Amino acid sequence: MTKKVHDELRQGQAFDPLAPDPNVFTKKFYIESYGCAMNFADSEVVASILQQQGFGATKKFEEADLVLVNTCSIREKAEQTVRKRLTEFKKAKQAKPGMLVGILGCMAERLKGRLLEEEKLVDLVVGPDAYRTLPGLIQDAETGQKGVNVLLSRDETYADISPVRLNSNGITAFVSIMRGCNNMCSFCVVPFTRGRERSRDAFSIKKECEELFTNGYREVTLLGQNVDSYYWVDEQKDMIVTFAKLLEMVADISPLLRVRFSTSHPKDITDEVLHSIAKYENICKYIHLPVQSGSTRLLQLMNRTYTREWYMSKVNRIKEIIPGCSITSDIIAGFCTETEDDHTDTLSIMEYSQYDMSYMYFYSNRPGTLAARRFEDDVPLEVKKRRLDEIVKLQNKISYQRNIADIGKTFKVLIEGNSKKSENDWAGRNSQNKVIVFGKKSYDLNKGDYVNVQVKSATGATLIGEIIQS
Ligand code: SAM
Ligand code: SF4
C-alpha cells in the first residue's frame, strides 16, 4: 500500500524516541497522536519543547508524569476514539496521583469547556498554535489550576524549533512548511481548528531538510493542508518564494534526498510546480490530488471551486507534463443531497483518474462548518456506507490493476528497512510511493541506499521484486 498521510495504522501510536537519559530528563512524558501527518509532525515539535523542560519520552503511559493526546476533529469517529482514550487515562491518573493529562490539537478549541469543566477528563488543553506556552501551562496545572491556551495565531509556524524525530525509521521525515487553511471547503473543520493559512520561512525549511540529510535521512515530505499555496516573502532580499521555488530549493540540497509533498488542492497546483517535478529526478513523481466528489453539483456545494471537467483536465495536464506520475485522492461518500447519479459520477472520475490509492470516507457532519450550517445531512447512514463500500471496492480493483501493470518494470527504490514479514527482505518505495519488497540476497546494502528493483509480481497493496545489478 502506498504511504498514507492519514495512516490508519499509525492512529493513536505512542512514540518512543531514544531511551530517556535519567541524567538529562528528570520527568517523563507520553504522547499519542491522531489524524493527519500534520498532527504527527506537531507532536515532534511538542516533544522538542518538552525535552527543553527536562521531560523524556516514555512508551508506557502508566509511568508518565505528563500524558498528552494530540487530537483530530476531522470526523466524528476520530473524536470518539480520543474521548474513549481519555477515560482510560483518567483511570491511570487515579493510580498515579500527580500525573497530568492534556489534550493538544484540533479538539482543543471545540471541546475545552466540556473536557475540562464538565467531564473533568483533562488538566491541560492546548491548541495547535499555542505549544510554545506549554511549559507555563504545565506549571499552572501542577499547582492545581487548569492550563488552557487555545488561541489561534496569524503567524506562528514554529520555524525555529527543531523537531525531535519520534519513532522514526531514520530515513524518511515529515517537514511542516505551512499551517492553517483559508479554503473553507464546506464539509471541513480544519479552517476553524487550525486557523488562517501562513507559510514558514523558506530558509528554516531548507535548514531543517539539510540537517535531516546530514543525519542520514534520504526523504522529506513537505507538509501543509494546501502546499501549493505556499508563499513566503523574504523582505531583506526582496525575494518571493513560491511552492515551485521551495521544491527546487529543497531538491537542490542533494540528488540523494528525495522530496515529496502533501496535500495539493487541485485549484492551486500550477504548471510551474508540475515542471519542477518533471525537471528534478529527486522530486517524486507522486501527487496527492483529493477530488472529494466526481459531481460538479456536489463540488459546488462543497465549495471546492472546480468542476468535474476542470479536475479531469488537471489530471490530463499532470500526465502530460510528468509521464508515469502517480495520482492519489481523498473521496467523500454521501455528502449532503448526494444522489445515485452524483455517486456514479464519483465512481467514473475514479476510473478516469486511475488513482493508485485513495483515502475514502463517508461524510461526517461537523458542527460549525459551512455544510453543517447550510445543508441537511440527508443521506441515510446505510446509503453512505453502501456507497463508500462501492468506492472502496472500485479503488481496490484499480490499485490492483495499476500494480499488475508495473510487472516487468524496473524502479529506483529507496530502502527504508526490513520488510514486515522477513528479515531476509528489504522494503522500500519507488518515486511513485509504491511499496516494493525484495530479497536482500548477498548484496551489501543498507537502509537509506538506493537500488534498482524489477517488479516480478504484485498484490493490491505491494509490489514484489528482485534487485537488478547495475
Ligand atoms: N487539505 C487537504 C485537502 O484539501 O485535500 C485535506 C485535509 S483533511 C485533513 C483530509 C480529508 O478528510 C479531506 O480531503 C476529506 O476527504 C476528509 N474530510 C474532511 N472533512 C470531512 C468530513 N466532514 N467528513 C468526511 N470526510 C472529511
Ligand atoms: Fe479542509 Fe478544504 Fe482546507 Fe483541505 S483545503 S483543509 S479539505 S478546508
Short mmCIF file of C-alpha atoms and ligand atoms in Angstrom, two decimals:
data_model
loop_
_atom_site.label_atom_id
_atom_site.label_comp_id
_atom_site.label_asym_id
_atom_site.label_seq_id
_atom_site.Cartn_x
_atom_site.Cartn_y
_atom_site.Cartn_z
CA MET A 1 0.00 0.00 0.00
CA THR A 2 1.32 3.47 -0.73
CA LYS A 3 2.41 5.60 2.18
CA LYS A 4 -0.52 7.29 3.77
CA VAL A 5 -0.58 10.81 5.04
CA HIS A 6 -3.55 9.93 7.20
CA ASP A 7 -2.40 6.45 8.15
CA GLU A 8 -4.99 4.37 9.99
CA LEU A 9 -2.25 2.06 11.27
CA ARG A 10 -0.46 4.93 12.96
CA GLN A 11 -3.55 6.31 14.69
CA GLY A 12 -3.02 6.55 18.42
CA GLN A 13 0.50 5.30 18.18
CA ALA A 14 2.66 6.24 21.14
CA PHE A 15 6.10 7.43 20.33
CA ASP A 16 9.26 6.16 21.87
CA PRO A 17 12.30 8.16 20.92
CA LEU A 18 15.76 7.48 22.28
CA ALA A 19 15.53 5.94 25.73
CA PRO A 20 15.35 8.91 28.06
CA ASP A 21 18.62 9.58 29.86
CA PRO A 22 17.76 9.98 33.57
CA ASN A 23 20.62 12.47 33.97
CA VAL A 24 19.11 14.78 31.37
CA PHE A 25 15.42 14.07 31.76
CA THR A 26 14.01 14.14 35.26
CA LYS A 27 10.37 13.63 34.25
CA LYS A 28 8.60 11.50 31.69
CA PHE A 29 6.02 12.36 29.06
CA TYR A 30 3.88 10.11 26.92
CA ILE A 31 2.29 11.33 23.71
CA GLU A 32 -0.05 9.73 21.22
CA SER A 33 -1.32 11.31 18.04
CA TYR A 34 -4.43 11.04 15.89
CA GLY A 35 -5.39 12.33 12.47
CA CYS A 36 -3.25 13.66 9.67
CA ALA A 37 0.51 13.84 9.24
CA MET A 38 0.43 17.47 10.36
CA ASN A 39 -0.56 16.31 13.83
CA PHE A 40 2.23 13.74 13.91
CA ALA A 41 4.69 16.45 12.85
CA ASP A 42 3.31 18.79 15.53
CA SER A 43 3.89 16.10 18.18
CA GLU A 44 7.57 16.22 17.21
CA VAL A 45 7.60 19.98 17.85
CA VAL A 46 5.90 19.39 21.22
CA ALA A 47 8.49 16.71 22.10
CA SER A 48 11.24 19.23 21.39
CA ILE A 49 9.63 21.83 23.67
CA LEU A 50 9.15 19.23 26.42
CA GLN A 51 12.72 17.97 26.20
CA GLN A 52 13.93 21.51 26.91
CA GLN A 53 11.89 21.30 30.11
CA GLY A 54 13.51 18.06 31.27
CA PHE A 55 10.82 15.68 30.03
CA GLY A 56 11.97 12.48 28.31
CA ALA A 57 9.59 10.31 26.31
CA THR A 58 8.21 7.02 27.52
CA LYS A 59 6.20 4.38 25.75
CA LYS A 60 4.23 3.46 28.87
CA PHE A 61 1.58 5.97 29.80
CA GLU A 62 1.22 4.39 33.26
CA GLU A 63 4.68 5.66 34.25
CA ALA A 64 4.40 9.14 32.70
CA ASP A 65 4.23 12.39 34.65
CA LEU A 66 2.56 14.01 31.67
CA VAL A 67 0.20 12.23 29.24
CA LEU A 68 -0.69 14.10 26.05
CA VAL A 69 -3.11 13.27 23.27
CA ASN A 70 -2.74 15.17 20.01
CA THR A 71 -6.30 15.15 18.73
CA CYS A 72 -8.17 15.26 15.42
CA SER A 73 -11.66 16.65 14.77
CA ILE A 74 -11.99 15.86 11.09
CA ARG A 75 -14.66 13.19 11.57
CA GLU A 76 -16.90 12.29 14.49
CA LYS A 77 -15.23 8.89 14.84
CA ALA A 78 -11.82 10.47 15.47
CA GLU A 79 -13.28 12.48 18.33
CA GLN A 80 -15.00 9.45 19.84
CA THR A 81 -11.75 7.47 19.82
CA VAL A 82 -9.96 10.25 21.70
CA ARG A 83 -12.73 10.51 24.31
CA LYS A 84 -12.52 6.77 24.98
CA ARG A 85 -8.80 7.04 25.40
CA LEU A 86 -9.14 9.95 27.83
CA THR A 87 -11.33 7.90 30.15
CA GLU A 88 -8.58 5.25 30.20
CA PHE A 89 -6.03 7.90 31.14
CA LYS A 90 -8.34 9.16 33.87
CA LYS A 91 -8.09 5.72 35.49
CA ALA A 92 -4.28 5.75 35.20
CA LYS A 93 -4.27 9.15 36.87
CA GLN A 94 -6.16 7.76 39.83
CA ALA A 95 -3.44 5.12 40.22
CA LYS A 96 -0.67 7.74 39.93
CA PRO A 97 -1.63 10.96 41.69
CA GLY A 98 0.23 13.95 40.26
CA MET A 99 0.03 12.66 36.70
CA LEU A 100 -1.18 15.39 34.34
CA VAL A 101 -3.33 14.64 31.30
CA GLY A 102 -3.67 17.08 28.44
CA ILE A 103 -5.20 17.36 25.00
CA LEU A 104 -3.48 19.10 22.14
CA GLY A 105 -4.54 19.92 18.61
CA CYS A 106 -7.83 20.22 16.82
CA MET A 107 -10.28 19.12 19.54
CA ALA A 108 -8.86 21.67 21.95
CA GLU A 109 -10.86 24.72 20.93
CA ARG A 110 -14.14 22.92 20.30
CA LEU A 111 -14.29 20.79 23.42
CA LYS A 112 -12.24 22.64 26.00
CA GLY A 113 -15.16 23.52 28.23
CA ARG A 114 -16.65 20.05 28.27
CA LEU A 115 -13.42 18.13 28.74
CA LEU A 116 -12.08 20.44 31.45
CA GLU A 117 -15.05 21.52 33.47
CA GLU A 118 -17.93 19.10 32.86
CA GLU A 119 -16.29 15.74 32.39
CA LYS A 120 -13.07 16.65 34.23
CA LEU A 121 -11.08 14.41 31.92
CA VAL A 122 -8.06 16.64 31.46
CA ASP A 123 -5.81 19.17 33.22
CA LEU A 124 -4.41 20.83 30.13
CA VAL A 125 -5.94 21.98 26.85
CA VAL A 126 -3.55 23.40 24.28
CA GLY A 127 -4.49 24.42 20.74
CA PRO A 128 -2.24 23.88 17.71
CA ASP A 129 -0.76 27.38 17.76
CA ALA A 130 -0.06 27.50 21.50
CA TYR A 131 2.59 24.82 22.03
CA ARG A 132 5.27 27.35 22.99
CA THR A 133 3.22 28.16 26.08
CA LEU A 134 3.19 24.52 27.23
CA PRO A 135 5.90 24.96 29.92
CA GLY A 136 3.90 27.70 31.69
CA LEU A 137 0.65 25.78 31.30
CA ILE A 138 2.22 22.66 32.81
CA GLN A 139 3.38 24.73 35.80
CA ASP A 140 -0.16 26.08 36.22
CA ALA A 141 -1.57 22.56 36.07
CA GLU A 142 0.99 21.31 38.59
CA THR A 143 -0.34 23.83 41.08
CA GLY A 144 -3.90 22.65 40.54
CA GLN A 145 -5.02 25.31 38.07
CA LYS A 146 -6.33 24.42 34.64
CA GLY A 147 -3.77 25.08 31.92
CA VAL A 148 -5.65 26.36 28.88
CA ASN A 149 -4.49 28.14 25.72
CA VAL A 150 -6.43 27.63 22.53
CA LEU A 151 -5.62 30.95 20.87
CA LEU A 152 -5.00 30.68 17.16
CA SER A 153 -2.25 32.76 15.63
CA ARG A 154 -1.76 34.54 12.33
CA ASP A 155 1.98 33.98 12.24
CA GLU A 156 3.05 31.00 14.37
CA THR A 157 4.94 28.44 12.26
CA TYR A 158 7.37 27.03 14.88
CA ALA A 159 10.04 27.80 12.29
CA ASP A 160 12.88 27.94 14.79
CA ILE A 161 12.01 24.76 16.69
CA SER A 162 13.95 21.72 15.63
CA PRO A 163 11.51 18.81 15.94
CA VAL A 164 12.58 15.69 17.85
CA ARG A 165 12.13 12.83 15.38
CA LEU A 166 9.85 10.40 17.14
CA ASN A 167 9.57 6.74 16.28
CA SER A 168 11.47 7.41 13.10
CA ASN A 169 12.93 4.91 10.67
CA GLY A 170 15.86 7.33 10.29
CA ILE A 171 15.30 7.56 6.53
CA THR A 172 12.04 9.43 5.91
CA ALA A 173 10.74 12.52 7.74
CA PHE A 174 7.88 15.00 7.59
CA VAL A 175 8.69 18.71 7.46
CA SER A 176 5.93 21.21 8.11
CA ILE A 177 6.03 24.12 5.63
CA MET A 178 2.81 25.93 6.41
CA ARG A 179 -0.07 25.91 8.87
CA GLY A 180 -3.80 26.54 8.74
CA CYS A 181 -6.07 26.77 5.71
CA ASN A 182 -8.02 29.57 4.03
CA ASN A 183 -10.06 27.37 1.72
CA MET A 184 -13.33 26.87 3.53
CA CYS A 185 -14.44 23.63 1.90
CA SER A 186 -17.94 23.40 3.31
CA PHE A 187 -17.53 19.94 4.93
CA CYS A 188 -14.24 20.71 6.65
CA VAL A 189 -13.47 21.79 10.18
CA VAL A 190 -9.75 22.49 9.62
CA PRO A 191 -10.04 26.25 8.96
CA PHE A 192 -11.80 26.57 12.32
CA THR A 193 -9.48 24.33 14.33
CA ARG A 194 -6.15 25.29 12.79
CA GLY A 195 -6.80 28.89 11.78
CA ARG A 196 -5.60 31.07 8.93
CA GLU A 197 -3.02 29.92 6.45
CA ARG A 198 0.59 31.02 6.97
CA SER A 199 3.83 29.92 5.34
CA ARG A 200 7.01 29.12 7.17
CA ASP A 201 10.34 30.86 6.49
CA ALA A 202 11.81 29.10 3.44
CA PHE A 203 15.34 29.19 4.81
CA SER A 204 14.31 27.48 8.05
CA ILE A 205 12.66 24.74 5.95
CA LYS A 206 15.80 24.30 3.88
CA LYS A 207 17.96 24.23 7.01
CA GLU A 208 15.78 21.55 8.63
CA CYS A 209 15.97 19.43 5.46
CA GLU A 210 19.75 19.89 5.25
CA GLU A 211 20.13 18.74 8.86
CA LEU A 212 17.96 15.72 8.17
CA PHE A 213 20.11 14.83 5.16
CA THR A 214 23.33 15.23 7.19
CA ASN A 215 21.83 12.91 9.80
CA GLY A 216 21.25 10.17 7.25
CA TYR A 217 17.67 10.90 6.18
CA ARG A 218 17.04 10.38 2.48
CA GLU A 219 13.44 11.53 2.02
CA VAL A 220 11.48 14.56 3.23
CA THR A 221 7.74 15.10 2.81
CA LEU A 222 6.84 18.79 2.83
CA LEU A 223 3.58 19.12 4.71
CA GLY A 224 0.66 21.52 4.69
CA GLN A 225 -3.12 21.43 4.21
CA ASN A 226 -2.65 23.12 0.87
CA VAL A 227 1.04 23.14 -0.01
CA ASP A 228 0.58 24.70 -3.45
CA SER A 229 -0.49 27.97 -1.93
CA TYR A 230 2.83 28.19 -0.06
CA TYR A 231 4.02 31.80 -0.42
CA TRP A 232 6.81 33.37 1.57
CA VAL A 233 8.41 36.76 1.11
CA ASP A 234 11.99 37.36 2.13
CA GLU A 235 11.74 41.04 2.92
CA GLN A 236 15.51 41.50 3.32
CA LYS A 237 16.30 40.21 -0.13
CA ASP A 238 13.03 41.31 -1.68
CA MET A 239 12.50 37.74 -2.87
CA ILE A 240 9.28 35.76 -3.23
CA VAL A 241 9.37 32.00 -2.65
CA THR A 242 6.52 30.12 -4.29
CA PHE A 243 5.89 26.42 -3.74
CA ALA A 244 7.67 25.54 -7.01
CA LYS A 245 10.71 27.56 -5.89
CA LEU A 246 10.65 25.94 -2.45
CA LEU A 247 10.54 22.47 -4.00
CA GLU A 248 13.60 23.30 -6.06
CA MET A 249 15.44 24.79 -3.07
CA VAL A 250 14.95 21.56 -1.14
CA ALA A 251 15.67 19.31 -4.13
CA ASP A 252 18.96 21.17 -4.66
CA ILE A 253 20.25 20.01 -1.25
CA SER A 254 21.38 16.72 -2.80
CA PRO A 255 20.28 14.43 -5.62
CA LEU A 256 20.27 11.72 -2.94
CA LEU A 257 17.50 13.46 -0.99
CA ARG A 258 14.03 12.62 -2.24
CA VAL A 259 11.36 15.29 -1.92
CA ARG A 260 7.62 14.60 -1.55
CA PHE A 261 4.76 16.87 -0.56
CA SER A 262 1.21 16.68 0.64
CA THR A 263 -1.53 17.85 0.16
CA SER A 264 -2.26 19.64 -3.11
CA HIS A 265 -5.57 21.36 -3.64
CA PRO A 266 -6.38 20.82 -7.34
CA LYS A 267 -7.19 24.52 -7.83
CA ASP A 268 -3.71 25.62 -6.76
CA ILE A 269 -1.31 23.17 -8.35
CA THR A 270 0.31 25.15 -11.16
CA ASP A 271 2.16 24.19 -14.31
CA GLU A 272 5.21 25.76 -12.67
CA VAL A 273 5.02 23.12 -9.90
CA LEU A 274 4.46 20.33 -12.44
CA HIS A 275 7.51 21.44 -14.44
CA SER A 276 9.65 21.49 -11.29
CA ILE A 277 8.59 17.93 -10.53
CA ALA A 278 9.39 16.87 -14.09
CA LYS A 279 12.76 18.66 -14.08
CA TYR A 280 14.17 17.15 -10.87
CA GLU A 281 14.75 13.41 -10.69
CA ASN A 282 14.65 13.57 -6.88
CA ILE A 283 11.24 15.31 -6.68
CA CYS A 284 8.95 12.30 -6.51
CA LYS A 285 6.52 11.56 -9.30
CA TYR A 286 3.59 11.39 -6.96
CA ILE A 287 0.75 13.86 -6.42
CA HIS A 288 -1.99 13.55 -3.83
CA LEU A 289 -4.84 15.43 -5.52
CA PRO A 290 -8.04 15.00 -3.48
CA VAL A 291 -11.14 15.07 -5.70
CA GLN A 292 -13.75 14.62 -2.90
CA SER A 293 -16.57 14.04 -5.41
CA GLY A 294 -16.98 13.50 -9.15
CA SER A 295 -20.18 15.51 -9.39
CA THR A 296 -19.95 19.19 -10.36
CA ARG A 297 -23.13 19.94 -8.44
CA LEU A 298 -21.69 18.46 -5.23
CA LEU A 299 -18.28 20.03 -5.79
CA GLN A 300 -20.06 23.37 -5.83
CA LEU A 301 -21.89 22.59 -2.59
CA MET A 302 -18.55 21.51 -1.13
CA ASN A 303 -17.05 24.87 -2.17
CA ARG A 304 -14.15 23.12 -3.89
CA THR A 305 -14.07 25.82 -6.63
CA TYR A 306 -13.55 23.39 -9.54
CA THR A 307 -15.85 21.35 -11.75
CA ARG A 308 -15.62 17.70 -12.74
CA GLU A 309 -14.31 18.68 -16.18
CA TRP A 310 -11.75 21.08 -14.75
CA TYR A 311 -10.42 18.38 -12.41
CA MET A 312 -10.19 15.91 -15.29
CA SER A 313 -8.21 18.41 -17.35
CA LYS A 314 -5.83 18.83 -14.39
CA VAL A 315 -5.30 15.06 -14.34
CA ASN A 316 -4.55 15.21 -18.08
CA ARG A 317 -2.10 18.03 -17.56
CA ILE A 318 -0.23 16.10 -14.85
CA LYS A 319 0.06 13.04 -17.09
CA GLU A 320 1.20 15.21 -20.00
CA ILE A 321 3.95 17.07 -18.10
CA ILE A 322 5.03 14.20 -15.81
CA PRO A 323 4.66 10.86 -17.63
CA GLY A 324 4.41 7.98 -15.16
CA CYS A 325 3.25 10.23 -12.32
CA SER A 326 1.17 8.54 -9.66
CA ILE A 327 -2.01 10.32 -8.57
CA THR A 328 -3.89 9.56 -5.36
CA SER A 329 -7.04 11.04 -3.89
CA ASP A 330 -9.42 11.67 -0.99
CA ILE A 331 -13.06 10.81 -1.61
CA ILE A 332 -16.17 11.53 0.46
CA ALA A 333 -19.28 9.36 0.04
CA GLY A 334 -22.75 10.62 0.92
CA PHE A 335 -22.23 14.36 1.22
CA CYS A 336 -25.44 16.39 1.73
CA THR A 337 -28.03 15.87 -1.06
CA GLU A 338 -25.86 13.30 -2.90
CA THR A 339 -27.97 11.29 -5.40
CA GLU A 340 -27.21 7.97 -7.09
CA ASP A 341 -26.22 9.95 -10.20
CA ASP A 342 -23.75 12.04 -8.19
CA HIS A 343 -22.32 8.84 -6.73
CA THR A 344 -21.96 7.34 -10.21
CA ASP A 345 -20.05 10.49 -11.22
CA THR A 346 -17.63 9.81 -8.37
CA LEU A 347 -17.09 6.23 -9.49
CA SER A 348 -16.49 7.33 -13.07
CA ILE A 349 -13.99 10.05 -12.15
CA MET A 350 -12.06 7.42 -10.18
CA GLU A 351 -11.92 5.26 -13.31
CA TYR A 352 -10.87 8.27 -15.35
CA SER A 353 -8.14 9.43 -12.97
CA GLN A 354 -6.79 5.92 -12.29
CA TYR A 355 -5.78 6.65 -8.70
CA ASP A 356 -3.09 4.40 -7.32
CA MET A 357 -4.62 4.82 -3.89
CA SER A 358 -7.34 6.82 -2.17
CA TYR A 359 -8.40 7.69 1.36
CA MET A 360 -12.11 7.11 1.39
CA TYR A 361 -14.62 8.29 3.97
CA PHE A 362 -18.34 8.69 4.40
CA TYR A 363 -19.46 12.22 5.16
CA SER A 364 -19.47 13.16 8.80
CA ASN A 365 -21.35 16.31 9.77
CA ARG A 366 -19.01 18.62 11.73
CA PRO A 367 -20.58 21.28 13.94
CA GLY A 368 -19.66 24.82 12.93
CA THR A 369 -18.73 24.05 9.31
CA LEU A 370 -20.47 25.75 6.39
CA ALA A 371 -22.20 22.49 5.44
CA ALA A 372 -23.50 21.95 8.97
CA ARG A 373 -24.99 25.44 8.93
CA ARG A 374 -26.35 25.44 5.40
CA PHE A 375 -27.31 21.92 4.38
CA GLU A 376 -29.17 18.99 5.81
CA ASP A 377 -27.10 15.83 6.38
CA ASP A 378 -29.80 13.93 4.50
CA VAL A 379 -28.15 10.81 3.06
CA PRO A 380 -29.09 7.89 5.36
CA LEU A 381 -26.14 6.20 7.07
CA GLU A 382 -26.75 2.85 5.38
CA VAL A 383 -26.73 4.58 1.96
CA LYS A 384 -23.49 6.40 2.81
CA LYS A 385 -21.94 3.12 3.89
CA ARG A 386 -23.09 1.25 0.80
CA ARG A 387 -21.72 3.96 -1.50
CA LEU A 388 -18.46 4.04 0.43
CA ASP A 389 -18.22 0.28 0.07
CA GLU A 390 -18.64 0.59 -3.72
CA ILE A 391 -15.97 3.29 -3.83
CA VAL A 392 -13.55 1.15 -1.78
CA LYS A 393 -14.16 -1.92 -3.95
CA LEU A 394 -13.53 0.09 -7.11
CA GLN A 395 -10.36 1.62 -5.68
CA ASN A 396 -9.07 -1.83 -4.68
CA LYS A 397 -9.69 -3.02 -8.23
CA ILE A 398 -7.91 -0.02 -9.78
CA SER A 399 -4.96 -0.27 -7.33
CA TYR A 400 -4.53 -3.94 -8.17
CA GLN A 401 -4.70 -3.30 -11.93
CA ARG A 402 -2.18 -0.48 -11.62
CA ASN A 403 0.18 -2.67 -9.63
CA ILE A 404 -0.13 -5.55 -12.09
CA ALA A 405 0.74 -3.10 -14.87
CA ASP A 406 4.08 -2.48 -13.11
CA ILE A 407 5.20 -6.10 -13.50
CA GLY A 408 8.36 -6.19 -15.61
CA LYS A 409 9.22 -2.53 -14.92
CA THR A 410 12.38 -1.54 -13.06
CA PHE A 411 12.23 1.17 -10.41
CA LYS A 412 14.79 3.02 -8.35
CA VAL A 413 13.88 2.14 -4.78
CA LEU A 414 14.89 3.85 -1.54
CA ILE A 415 15.40 1.15 1.09
CA GLU A 416 13.51 2.02 4.30
CA GLY A 417 14.23 -1.12 6.33
CA ASN A 418 13.42 -4.79 6.68
CA SER A 419 10.11 -5.95 5.28
CA LYS A 420 7.44 -6.56 7.91
CA LYS A 421 7.35 -10.28 7.17
CA SER A 422 11.01 -11.28 6.86
CA GLU A 423 14.44 -10.08 7.83
CA ASN A 424 15.70 -11.58 4.59
CA ASP A 425 13.74 -9.00 2.59
CA TRP A 426 14.06 -5.24 2.25
CA ALA A 427 11.08 -2.91 1.94
CA GLY A 428 11.28 0.45 0.20
CA ARG A 429 9.38 2.76 -2.10
CA ASN A 430 9.69 3.91 -5.65
CA SER A 431 9.27 7.51 -6.72
CA GLN A 432 5.53 6.85 -7.20
CA ASN A 433 5.32 5.99 -3.47
CA LYS A 434 4.52 2.32 -4.02
CA VAL A 435 5.94 -0.15 -1.51
CA ILE A 436 8.29 -2.70 -3.05
CA VAL A 437 9.53 -5.77 -1.17
CA PHE A 438 12.55 -7.67 -2.46
CA GLY A 439 15.11 -10.27 -1.30
CA LYS A 440 18.35 -8.96 0.21
CA LYS A 441 20.36 -11.80 -1.38
CA SER A 442 24.10 -11.35 -0.87
CA TYR A 443 24.19 -7.67 -1.83
CA ASP A 444 25.90 -5.36 0.65
CA LEU A 445 23.09 -2.84 1.10
CA ASN A 446 21.76 -0.78 3.97
CA LYS A 447 18.63 1.17 4.68
CA GLY A 448 18.95 4.59 3.09
CA ASP A 449 20.57 3.11 -0.04
CA TYR A 450 19.02 3.33 -3.49
CA VAL A 451 18.75 0.18 -5.57
CA ASN A 452 17.18 -0.78 -8.89
CA VAL A 453 14.43 -3.35 -8.47
CA GLN A 454 12.47 -5.15 -11.17
CA VAL A 455 8.87 -5.94 -10.32
CA LYS A 456 8.10 -9.67 -10.61
CA SER A 457 4.64 -9.86 -9.06
CA ALA A 458 2.12 -7.71 -7.21
CA THR A 459 -0.80 -7.63 -4.82
CA GLY A 460 -3.23 -4.72 -4.50
CA ALA A 461 -1.03 -3.23 -1.78
CA THR A 462 2.57 -4.20 -2.59
CA LEU A 463 4.95 -4.81 -5.46
CA ILE A 464 7.32 -7.76 -5.12
CA GLY A 465 10.60 -7.57 -6.98
CA GLU A 466 14.21 -8.55 -7.44
CA ILE A 467 17.36 -6.45 -7.33
CA ILE A 468 18.80 -5.68 -10.75
CA GLN A 469 22.55 -5.34 -10.82
CA SER A 470 23.59 -2.02 -12.29
N1 SAM B 1 -6.29 19.82 2.93
C1 SAM B 1 -6.47 18.60 2.34
C2 SAM B 1 -7.29 18.74 1.06
O1 SAM B 1 -7.98 19.70 0.85
O2 SAM B 1 -7.24 17.84 0.27
C3 SAM B 1 -7.10 17.56 3.21
C4 SAM B 1 -7.42 17.86 4.59
S1 SAM B 1 -8.43 16.80 5.50
C5 SAM B 1 -7.44 16.67 6.93
C6 SAM B 1 -8.29 15.20 4.82
C7 SAM B 1 -9.52 14.67 4.20
O3 SAM B 1 -10.51 14.40 5.16
C8 SAM B 1 -10.23 15.56 3.20
O4 SAM B 1 -9.59 15.61 1.98
C9 SAM B 1 -11.59 14.94 3.13
O5 SAM B 1 -11.65 13.92 2.16
C10 SAM B 1 -11.76 14.31 4.51
N2 SAM B 1 -12.76 15.05 5.28
C11 SAM B 1 -12.70 16.31 5.72
N3 SAM B 1 -13.84 16.65 6.36
C12 SAM B 1 -14.65 15.57 6.31
C13 SAM B 1 -15.95 15.30 6.77
N4 SAM B 1 -16.67 16.23 7.41
N5 SAM B 1 -16.48 14.07 6.55
C14 SAM B 1 -15.77 13.14 5.90
N6 SAM B 1 -14.53 13.32 5.43
C15 SAM B 1 -13.96 14.55 5.63
FE1 SF4 B 2 -10.20 21.33 4.71
FE2 SF4 B 2 -10.52 22.14 2.19
FE3 SF4 B 2 -8.63 23.28 3.74
FE4 SF4 B 2 -8.35 20.75 2.88
S1 SF4 B 2 -8.42 22.58 1.61
S2 SF4 B 2 -8.02 21.52 4.96
S3 SF4 B 2 -10.42 19.98 2.90
S4 SF4 B 2 -10.85 23.39 4.03
#
